[in-house]
Short mmCIF file of C-alpha atoms and ligand atoms in Angstrom, two decimals:
data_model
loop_
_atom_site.label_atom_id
_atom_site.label_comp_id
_atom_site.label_asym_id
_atom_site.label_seq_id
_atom_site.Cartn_x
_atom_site.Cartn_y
_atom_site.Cartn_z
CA UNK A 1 93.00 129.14 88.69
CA UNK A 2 96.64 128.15 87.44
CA UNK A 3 96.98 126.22 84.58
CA UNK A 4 99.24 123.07 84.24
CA UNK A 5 100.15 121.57 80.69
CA UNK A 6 99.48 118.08 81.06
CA UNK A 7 99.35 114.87 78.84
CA UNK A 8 95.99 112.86 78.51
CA UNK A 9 93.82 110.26 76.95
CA UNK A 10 90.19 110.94 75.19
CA UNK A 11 89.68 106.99 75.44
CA UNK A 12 90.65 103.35 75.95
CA UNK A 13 93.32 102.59 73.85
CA UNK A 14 93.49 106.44 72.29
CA UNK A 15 97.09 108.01 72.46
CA UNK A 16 98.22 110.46 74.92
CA UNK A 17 97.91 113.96 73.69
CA UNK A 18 99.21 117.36 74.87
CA UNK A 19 96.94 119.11 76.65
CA UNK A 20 96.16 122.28 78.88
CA UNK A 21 94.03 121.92 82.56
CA UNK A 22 93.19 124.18 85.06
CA UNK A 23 94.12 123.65 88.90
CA UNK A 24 92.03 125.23 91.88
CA UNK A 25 93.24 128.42 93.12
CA UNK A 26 94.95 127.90 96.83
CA UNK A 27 92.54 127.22 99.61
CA UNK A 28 93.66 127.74 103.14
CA UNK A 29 94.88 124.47 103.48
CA UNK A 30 96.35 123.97 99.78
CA UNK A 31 100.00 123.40 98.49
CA UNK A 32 100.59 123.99 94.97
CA UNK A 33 103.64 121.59 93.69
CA UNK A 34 105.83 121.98 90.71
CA UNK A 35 105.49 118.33 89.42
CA UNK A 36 109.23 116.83 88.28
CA UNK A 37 108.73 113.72 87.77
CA UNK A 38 105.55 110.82 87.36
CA UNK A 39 105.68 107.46 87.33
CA UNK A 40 103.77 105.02 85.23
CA UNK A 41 101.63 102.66 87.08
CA UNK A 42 100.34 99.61 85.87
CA UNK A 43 96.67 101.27 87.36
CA UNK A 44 97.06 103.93 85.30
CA UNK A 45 96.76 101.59 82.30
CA UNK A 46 94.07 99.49 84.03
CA UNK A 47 92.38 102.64 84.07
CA UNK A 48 92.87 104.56 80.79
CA UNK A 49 92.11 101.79 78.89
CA UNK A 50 88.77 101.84 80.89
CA UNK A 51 89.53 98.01 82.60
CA UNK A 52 88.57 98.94 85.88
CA UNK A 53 84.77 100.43 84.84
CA UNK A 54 83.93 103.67 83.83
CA UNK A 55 86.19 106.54 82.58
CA UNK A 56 85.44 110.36 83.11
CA UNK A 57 87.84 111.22 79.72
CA UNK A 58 89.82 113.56 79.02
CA UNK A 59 92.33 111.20 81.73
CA UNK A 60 95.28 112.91 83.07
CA UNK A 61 96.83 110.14 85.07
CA UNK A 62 99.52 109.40 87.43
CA UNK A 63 99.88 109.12 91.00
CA UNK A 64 103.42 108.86 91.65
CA UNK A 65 104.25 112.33 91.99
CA UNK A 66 107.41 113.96 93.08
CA UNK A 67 108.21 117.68 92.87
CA UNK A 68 109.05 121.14 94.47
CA UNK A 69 106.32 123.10 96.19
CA UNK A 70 105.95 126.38 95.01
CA UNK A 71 103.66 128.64 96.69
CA UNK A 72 100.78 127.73 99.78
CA UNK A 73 98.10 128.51 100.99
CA UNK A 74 97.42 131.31 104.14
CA UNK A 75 96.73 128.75 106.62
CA UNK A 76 99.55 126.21 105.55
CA UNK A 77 101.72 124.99 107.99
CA UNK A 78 104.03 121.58 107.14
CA UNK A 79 105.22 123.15 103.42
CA UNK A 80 106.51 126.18 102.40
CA UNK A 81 107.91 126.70 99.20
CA UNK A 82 110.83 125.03 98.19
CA UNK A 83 110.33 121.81 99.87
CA UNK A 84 110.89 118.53 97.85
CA UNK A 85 107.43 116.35 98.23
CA UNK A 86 105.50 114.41 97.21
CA UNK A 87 101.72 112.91 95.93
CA UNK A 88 100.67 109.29 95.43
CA UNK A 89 97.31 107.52 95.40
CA UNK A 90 94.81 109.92 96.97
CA UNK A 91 94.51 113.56 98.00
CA UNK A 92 91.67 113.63 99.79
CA UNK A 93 89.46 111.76 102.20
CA UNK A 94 86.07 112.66 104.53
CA UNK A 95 88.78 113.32 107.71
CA UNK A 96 86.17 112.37 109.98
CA UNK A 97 84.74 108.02 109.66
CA UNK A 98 87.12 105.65 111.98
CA UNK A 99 89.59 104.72 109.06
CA UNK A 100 90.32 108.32 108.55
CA UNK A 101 90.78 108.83 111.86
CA UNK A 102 93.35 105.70 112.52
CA UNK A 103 95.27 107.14 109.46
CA UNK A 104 94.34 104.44 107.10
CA UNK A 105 92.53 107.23 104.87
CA UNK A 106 93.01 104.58 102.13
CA UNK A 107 89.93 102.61 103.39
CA UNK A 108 88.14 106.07 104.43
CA UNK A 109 83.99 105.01 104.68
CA UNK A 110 83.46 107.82 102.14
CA UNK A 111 85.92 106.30 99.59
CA UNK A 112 89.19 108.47 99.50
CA UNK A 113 89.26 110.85 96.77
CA UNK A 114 91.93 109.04 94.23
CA UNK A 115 94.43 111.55 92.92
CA UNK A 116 93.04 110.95 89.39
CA UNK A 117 89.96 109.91 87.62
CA UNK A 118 87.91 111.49 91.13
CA UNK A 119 85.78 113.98 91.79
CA UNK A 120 87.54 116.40 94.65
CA UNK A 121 85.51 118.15 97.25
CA UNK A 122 84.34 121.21 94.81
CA UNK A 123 82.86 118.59 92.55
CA UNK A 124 85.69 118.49 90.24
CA UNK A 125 87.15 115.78 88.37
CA UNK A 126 91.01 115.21 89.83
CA UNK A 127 93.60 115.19 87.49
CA UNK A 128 96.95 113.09 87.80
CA UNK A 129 100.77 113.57 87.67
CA UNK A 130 101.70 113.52 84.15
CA UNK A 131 100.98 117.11 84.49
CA UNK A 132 103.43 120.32 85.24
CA UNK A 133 101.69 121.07 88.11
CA UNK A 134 99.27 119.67 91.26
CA UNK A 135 97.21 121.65 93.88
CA UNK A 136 96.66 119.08 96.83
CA UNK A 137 95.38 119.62 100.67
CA UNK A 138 98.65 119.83 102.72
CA UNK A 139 97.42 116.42 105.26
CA UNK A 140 97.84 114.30 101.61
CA UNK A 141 101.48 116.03 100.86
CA UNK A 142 104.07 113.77 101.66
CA UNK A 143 107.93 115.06 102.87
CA UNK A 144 110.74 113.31 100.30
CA UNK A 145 113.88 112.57 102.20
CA UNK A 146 116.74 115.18 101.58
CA UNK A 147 119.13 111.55 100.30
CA UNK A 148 116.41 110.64 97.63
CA UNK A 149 116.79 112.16 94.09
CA UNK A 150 113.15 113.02 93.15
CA UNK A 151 113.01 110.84 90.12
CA UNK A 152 113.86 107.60 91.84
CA UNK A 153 111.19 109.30 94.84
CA UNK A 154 108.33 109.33 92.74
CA UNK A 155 107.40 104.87 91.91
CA UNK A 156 107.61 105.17 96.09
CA UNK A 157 104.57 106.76 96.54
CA UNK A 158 102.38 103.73 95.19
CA UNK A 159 105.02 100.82 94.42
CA UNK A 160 106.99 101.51 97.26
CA UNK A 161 103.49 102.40 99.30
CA UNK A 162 101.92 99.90 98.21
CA UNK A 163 103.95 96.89 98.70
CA UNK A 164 105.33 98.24 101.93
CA UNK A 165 102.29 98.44 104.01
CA UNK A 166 101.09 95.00 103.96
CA UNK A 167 104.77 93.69 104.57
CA UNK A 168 104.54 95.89 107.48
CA UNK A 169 100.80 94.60 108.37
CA UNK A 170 101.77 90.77 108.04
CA UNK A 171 104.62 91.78 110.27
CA UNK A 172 107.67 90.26 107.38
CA UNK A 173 110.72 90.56 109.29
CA UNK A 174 113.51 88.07 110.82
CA UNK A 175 112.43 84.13 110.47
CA UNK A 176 110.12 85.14 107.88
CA UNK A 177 109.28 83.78 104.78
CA UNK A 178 108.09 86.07 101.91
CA UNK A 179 107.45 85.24 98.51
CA UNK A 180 106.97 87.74 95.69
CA UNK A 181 104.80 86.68 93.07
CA UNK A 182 105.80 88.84 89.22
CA UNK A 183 109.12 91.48 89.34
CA UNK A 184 107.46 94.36 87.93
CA UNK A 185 107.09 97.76 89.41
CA UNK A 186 105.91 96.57 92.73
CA UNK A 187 107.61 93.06 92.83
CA UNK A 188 111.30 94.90 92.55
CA UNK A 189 109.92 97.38 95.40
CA UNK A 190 108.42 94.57 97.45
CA UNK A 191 111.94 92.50 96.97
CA UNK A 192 113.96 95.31 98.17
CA UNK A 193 111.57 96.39 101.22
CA UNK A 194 111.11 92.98 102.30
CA UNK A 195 114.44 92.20 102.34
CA UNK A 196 115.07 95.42 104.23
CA UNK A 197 112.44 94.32 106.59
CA UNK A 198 115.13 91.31 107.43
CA UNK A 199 112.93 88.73 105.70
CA UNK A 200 113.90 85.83 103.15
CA UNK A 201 112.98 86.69 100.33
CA UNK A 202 112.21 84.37 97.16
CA UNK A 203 110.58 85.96 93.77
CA UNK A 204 108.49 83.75 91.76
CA UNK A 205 108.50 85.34 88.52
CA UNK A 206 107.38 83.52 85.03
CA UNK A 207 111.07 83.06 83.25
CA UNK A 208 114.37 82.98 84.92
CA UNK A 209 115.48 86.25 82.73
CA UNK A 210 115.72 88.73 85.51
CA UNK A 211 117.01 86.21 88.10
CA UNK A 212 120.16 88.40 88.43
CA UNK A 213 118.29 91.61 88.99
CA UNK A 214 116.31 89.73 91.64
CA UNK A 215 119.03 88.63 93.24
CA UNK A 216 120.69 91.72 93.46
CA UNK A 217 117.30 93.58 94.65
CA UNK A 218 117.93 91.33 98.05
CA UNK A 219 116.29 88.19 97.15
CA UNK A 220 117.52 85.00 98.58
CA UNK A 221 115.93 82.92 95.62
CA UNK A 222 114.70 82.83 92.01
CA UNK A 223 112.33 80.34 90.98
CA UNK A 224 110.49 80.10 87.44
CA UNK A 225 106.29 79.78 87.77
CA UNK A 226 106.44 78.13 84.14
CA UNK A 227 108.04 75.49 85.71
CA UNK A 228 105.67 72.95 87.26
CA UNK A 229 108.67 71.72 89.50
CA UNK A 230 108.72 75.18 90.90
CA UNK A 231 105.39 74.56 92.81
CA UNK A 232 106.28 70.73 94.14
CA UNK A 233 109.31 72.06 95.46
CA UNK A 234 108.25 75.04 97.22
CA UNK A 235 104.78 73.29 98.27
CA UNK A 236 104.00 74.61 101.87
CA UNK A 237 107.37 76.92 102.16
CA UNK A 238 106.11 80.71 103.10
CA UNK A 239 104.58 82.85 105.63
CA UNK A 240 103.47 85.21 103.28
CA UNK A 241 103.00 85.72 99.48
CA UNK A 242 102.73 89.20 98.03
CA UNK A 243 101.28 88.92 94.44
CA UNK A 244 101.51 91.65 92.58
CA UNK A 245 100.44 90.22 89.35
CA UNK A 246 98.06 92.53 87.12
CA UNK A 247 96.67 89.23 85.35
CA UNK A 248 94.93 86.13 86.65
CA UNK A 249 96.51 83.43 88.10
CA UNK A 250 95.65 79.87 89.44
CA UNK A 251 95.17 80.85 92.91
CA UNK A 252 95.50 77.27 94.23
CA UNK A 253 98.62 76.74 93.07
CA UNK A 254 99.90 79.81 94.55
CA UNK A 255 98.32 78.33 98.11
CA UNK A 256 99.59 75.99 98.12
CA UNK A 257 102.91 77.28 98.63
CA UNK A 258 101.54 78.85 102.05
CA UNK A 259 102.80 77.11 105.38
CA UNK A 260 100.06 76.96 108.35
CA UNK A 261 98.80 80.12 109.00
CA UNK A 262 100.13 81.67 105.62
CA UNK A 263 98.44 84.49 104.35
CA UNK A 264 98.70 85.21 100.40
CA UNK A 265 98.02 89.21 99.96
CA UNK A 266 97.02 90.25 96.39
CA UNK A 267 97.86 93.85 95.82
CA UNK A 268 97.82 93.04 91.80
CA UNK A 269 94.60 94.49 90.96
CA UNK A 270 93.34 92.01 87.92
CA UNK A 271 89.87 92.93 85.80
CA UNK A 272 88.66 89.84 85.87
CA UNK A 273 87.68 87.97 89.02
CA UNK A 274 90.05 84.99 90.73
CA UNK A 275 88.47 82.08 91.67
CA UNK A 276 89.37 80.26 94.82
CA UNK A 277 89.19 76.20 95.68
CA UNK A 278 88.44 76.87 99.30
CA UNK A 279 90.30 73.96 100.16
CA UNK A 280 93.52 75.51 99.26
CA UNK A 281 92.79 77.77 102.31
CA UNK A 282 90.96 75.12 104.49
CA UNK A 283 93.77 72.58 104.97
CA UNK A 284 96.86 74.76 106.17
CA UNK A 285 94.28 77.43 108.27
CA UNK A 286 95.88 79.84 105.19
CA UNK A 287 94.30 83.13 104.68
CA UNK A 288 93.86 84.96 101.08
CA UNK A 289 93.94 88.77 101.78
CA UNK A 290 94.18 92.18 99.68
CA UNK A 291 95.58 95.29 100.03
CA UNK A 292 95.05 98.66 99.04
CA UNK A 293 97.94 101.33 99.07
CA UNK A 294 98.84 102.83 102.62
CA UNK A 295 97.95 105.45 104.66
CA UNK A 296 99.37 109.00 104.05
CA UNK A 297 100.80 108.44 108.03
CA UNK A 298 102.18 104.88 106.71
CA UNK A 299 103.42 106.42 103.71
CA UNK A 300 105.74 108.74 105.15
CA UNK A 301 107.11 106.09 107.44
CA UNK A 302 107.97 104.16 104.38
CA UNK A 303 109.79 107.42 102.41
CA UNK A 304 111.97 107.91 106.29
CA UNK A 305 112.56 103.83 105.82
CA UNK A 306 113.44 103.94 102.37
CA UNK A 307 116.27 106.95 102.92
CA UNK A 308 117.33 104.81 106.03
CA UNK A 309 117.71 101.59 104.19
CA UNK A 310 119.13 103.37 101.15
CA UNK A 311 115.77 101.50 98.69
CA UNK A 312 115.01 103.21 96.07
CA UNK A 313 113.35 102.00 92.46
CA UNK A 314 115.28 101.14 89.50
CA UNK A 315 114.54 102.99 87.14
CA UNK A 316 113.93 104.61 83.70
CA UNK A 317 113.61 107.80 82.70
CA UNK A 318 111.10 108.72 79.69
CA UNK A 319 110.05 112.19 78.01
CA UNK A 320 106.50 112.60 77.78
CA UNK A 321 106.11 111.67 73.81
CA UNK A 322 106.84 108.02 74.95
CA UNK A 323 104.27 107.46 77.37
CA UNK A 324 102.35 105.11 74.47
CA UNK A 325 105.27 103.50 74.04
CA UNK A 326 105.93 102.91 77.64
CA UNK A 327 102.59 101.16 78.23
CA UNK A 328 103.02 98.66 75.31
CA UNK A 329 106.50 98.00 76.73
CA UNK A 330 104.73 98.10 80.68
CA UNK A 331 101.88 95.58 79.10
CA UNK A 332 104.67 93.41 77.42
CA UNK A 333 106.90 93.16 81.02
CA UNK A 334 109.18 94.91 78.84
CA UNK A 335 110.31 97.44 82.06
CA UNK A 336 113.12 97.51 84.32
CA UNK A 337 111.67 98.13 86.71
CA UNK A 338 109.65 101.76 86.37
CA UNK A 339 109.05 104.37 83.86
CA UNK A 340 109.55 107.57 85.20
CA UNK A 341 107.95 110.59 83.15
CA UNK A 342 110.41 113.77 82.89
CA UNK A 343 107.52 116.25 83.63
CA UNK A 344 110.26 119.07 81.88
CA UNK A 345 109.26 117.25 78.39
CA UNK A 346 105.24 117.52 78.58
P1 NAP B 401 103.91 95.68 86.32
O1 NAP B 401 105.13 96.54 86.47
O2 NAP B 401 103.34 95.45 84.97
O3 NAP B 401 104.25 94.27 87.04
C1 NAP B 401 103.37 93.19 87.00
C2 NAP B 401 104.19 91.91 86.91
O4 NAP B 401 103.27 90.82 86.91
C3 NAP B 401 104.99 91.74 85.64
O5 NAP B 401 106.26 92.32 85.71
C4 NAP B 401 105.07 90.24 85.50
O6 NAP B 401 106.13 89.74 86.32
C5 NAP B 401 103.77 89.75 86.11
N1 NAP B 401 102.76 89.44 85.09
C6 NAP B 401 102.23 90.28 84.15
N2 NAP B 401 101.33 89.64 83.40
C7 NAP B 401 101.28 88.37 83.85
C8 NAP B 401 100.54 87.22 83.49
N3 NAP B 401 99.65 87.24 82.47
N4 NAP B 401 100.73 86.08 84.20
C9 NAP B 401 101.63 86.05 85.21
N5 NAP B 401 102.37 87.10 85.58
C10 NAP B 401 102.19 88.24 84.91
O7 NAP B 401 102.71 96.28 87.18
P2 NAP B 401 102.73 97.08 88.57
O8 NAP B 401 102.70 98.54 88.29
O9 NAP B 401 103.74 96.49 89.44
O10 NAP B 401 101.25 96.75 89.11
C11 NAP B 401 100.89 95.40 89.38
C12 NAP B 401 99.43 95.30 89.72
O11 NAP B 401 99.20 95.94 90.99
C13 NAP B 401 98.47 95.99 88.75
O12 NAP B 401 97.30 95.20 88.61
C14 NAP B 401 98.15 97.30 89.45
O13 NAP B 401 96.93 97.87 89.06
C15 NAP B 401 98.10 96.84 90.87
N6 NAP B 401 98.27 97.88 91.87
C16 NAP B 401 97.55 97.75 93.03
C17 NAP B 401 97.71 98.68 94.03
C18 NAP B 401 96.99 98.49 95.33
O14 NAP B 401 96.87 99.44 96.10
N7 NAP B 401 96.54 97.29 95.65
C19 NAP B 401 98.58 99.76 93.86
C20 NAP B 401 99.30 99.84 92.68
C21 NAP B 401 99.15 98.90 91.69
P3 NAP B 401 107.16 88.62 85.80
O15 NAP B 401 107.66 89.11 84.48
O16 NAP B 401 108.19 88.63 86.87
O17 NAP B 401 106.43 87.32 85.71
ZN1 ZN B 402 99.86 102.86 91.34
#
């Protein structure tokens, strides 16, 4: 067993605390990873504040995980040590049900084994990022790009992830119009992918205030959901809406902005149930979709198109003490665009 200092929560709403855990000693198949850096995911505050259902505390979370492997295991053969890489969502799945099998290990029938707040194989509860270290099966270890600095690396594997594989799946590209519903950690990723993609790209976002920042991230336009005009004007204008809100929204409204065959793809993961007029959907053949991560296959696709395309988050860096601080400021849209935990500082 190694043991990793880590940060974690005894309950909804408790602070983060310093903390010691133990990881697994190498299996064949294992990769142990110096964690550098972790970013802060909205989930990870759906989840320690026990939103989603319940909690297994003490929570060590985090799944945005970039770092330096350090030793592996006998039978190891894509790592060695040295090599920059990193974790995101999950870090296991059953390997064996269809979904596994087409690399979507995301929707694996067994449920994929999330990289926190999980039980792994051994019947363990799995333990996130904002930790100093990680032991994780080598087919769930993802290669980071030699051009991308392992701070800005980390959001990628679940903003960038996330937001890139249903782009990819609703094929956003030339002669495309995407929409980006809320410019958080995800919106700024989805804006810069999309327009990457060779997309138009407009955010919807609730104030004008980071309208420059938008702009800059690729988009082609800025439009204000406060604004009731915002909705006449836009009425039937996409081919795709990404909403990565983390709150409930009037889900009509937002349909109505589809064009024929539309599809509106929620990867914002709300408590609370949205409810849906299904004439919103009905009159314009539109299609109301979600979304869940990407496949570790996917995944690395999307860290070889972010080096290409030169995308990486914006950023800001945080020492561990200000991780409470950080999700008062995430819950208040007070980030720009990602915290990023120095793991050196836990
Ligand atoms: P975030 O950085 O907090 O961004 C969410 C954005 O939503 C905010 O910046 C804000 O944008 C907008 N927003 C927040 N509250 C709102 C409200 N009450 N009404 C309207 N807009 C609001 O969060 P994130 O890390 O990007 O995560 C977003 C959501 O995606 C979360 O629910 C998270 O759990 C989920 N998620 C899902 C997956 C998946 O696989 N499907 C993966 C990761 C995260 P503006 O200020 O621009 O309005
Ligand atoms: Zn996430």
């Amino acid at each position: 067993m190694y043991t990793a200092k880590a940060r974690a929560v005894d309950g909804p709403h408790q602070p983060f605390h310093a903390t010691e855990i133990k990881r697994r000693n190498l299996d064949s198949h294992d990769v142990l990873i110096e964690i550098k850096y972790s970013g802060i995911c909205h989930s990870d505050i759906h989840t320690a504040h026990g939103e989603w259902g319940e909690v297994n505390y003490p929570l060590v979370p985090g799944h945005e995980i970039a770092g330096v492997v350090s030793d592996v295991g006998p039978e190891v053969t894509k790592y060695k040590a040295g090599d920059r890489v990193g974790v995101g969502c999950m870090v296991d799945s059953c390997g064996e049900c269809e979904n596994c099998c087409r690399g979507e290990e995301q929707y694996c029938h067994q449920g994929n084994i999330q990289t926190y707040g999980g039980v792994d194989k051994y019947g363990e509860p799995t333990q996130g990022g904002y930790s100093t270290h990680i032991v994780v099966t080598e087919d769930f270890v993802l290669r980071i790009p030699d051009n991308i600095e392992l701070d800005v690396a980390a959001p990628l594997l679940c903003a960038g992830i996330t937001t890139y594989s249903p782009l990819n799946h609703w094929n956003a590209g030339p002669g495309k119009k995407v929409a980006v519903v809320g410019m958080g950690g995800l919106g700024h990723m989805a804006v810069k992918i999309a327009h990457a993609m060779g997309a138009e790209v407009t955010v919807l976002s609730r104030t004008l205030n980071k309208k420059e920042d938008g702009l800059e991230f690729g988009a082609e336009n800025y439009y204000a959901t406060s604004e009731q005009e915002t909705f006449e004007k836009l009425a039937g204008s996409f081919d795709l809406i990404i909403n990565t809100v983390s709150a409930k929204l009037d889900m009509d409204a937002y349909f109505s902005l589809l064009n024929l065959d539309g599809a509106l793809v929620n990867v914002g993961a709300p408590a609370e149930p949205l409810s849906v007029n299904v004439f919103s959907l009905i009159g314009h053949r539109r299609s109301f979709a979600g979304s869940l991560i990407g496949g570790i296959r996917e995944t690395q696709e999307m860290l070889d198109f972010c080096a290409e395309h030169h995308i990486v988050p914006k950023i800001e860096v945080i020492s561990a003490d200000q991780i409470d601080e950080a999700y008062k400021r995430v819950l208040d849209s007070d980030v720009k665009y990602r915290f990023v935990i120095d793991v050196s500082t836990i």
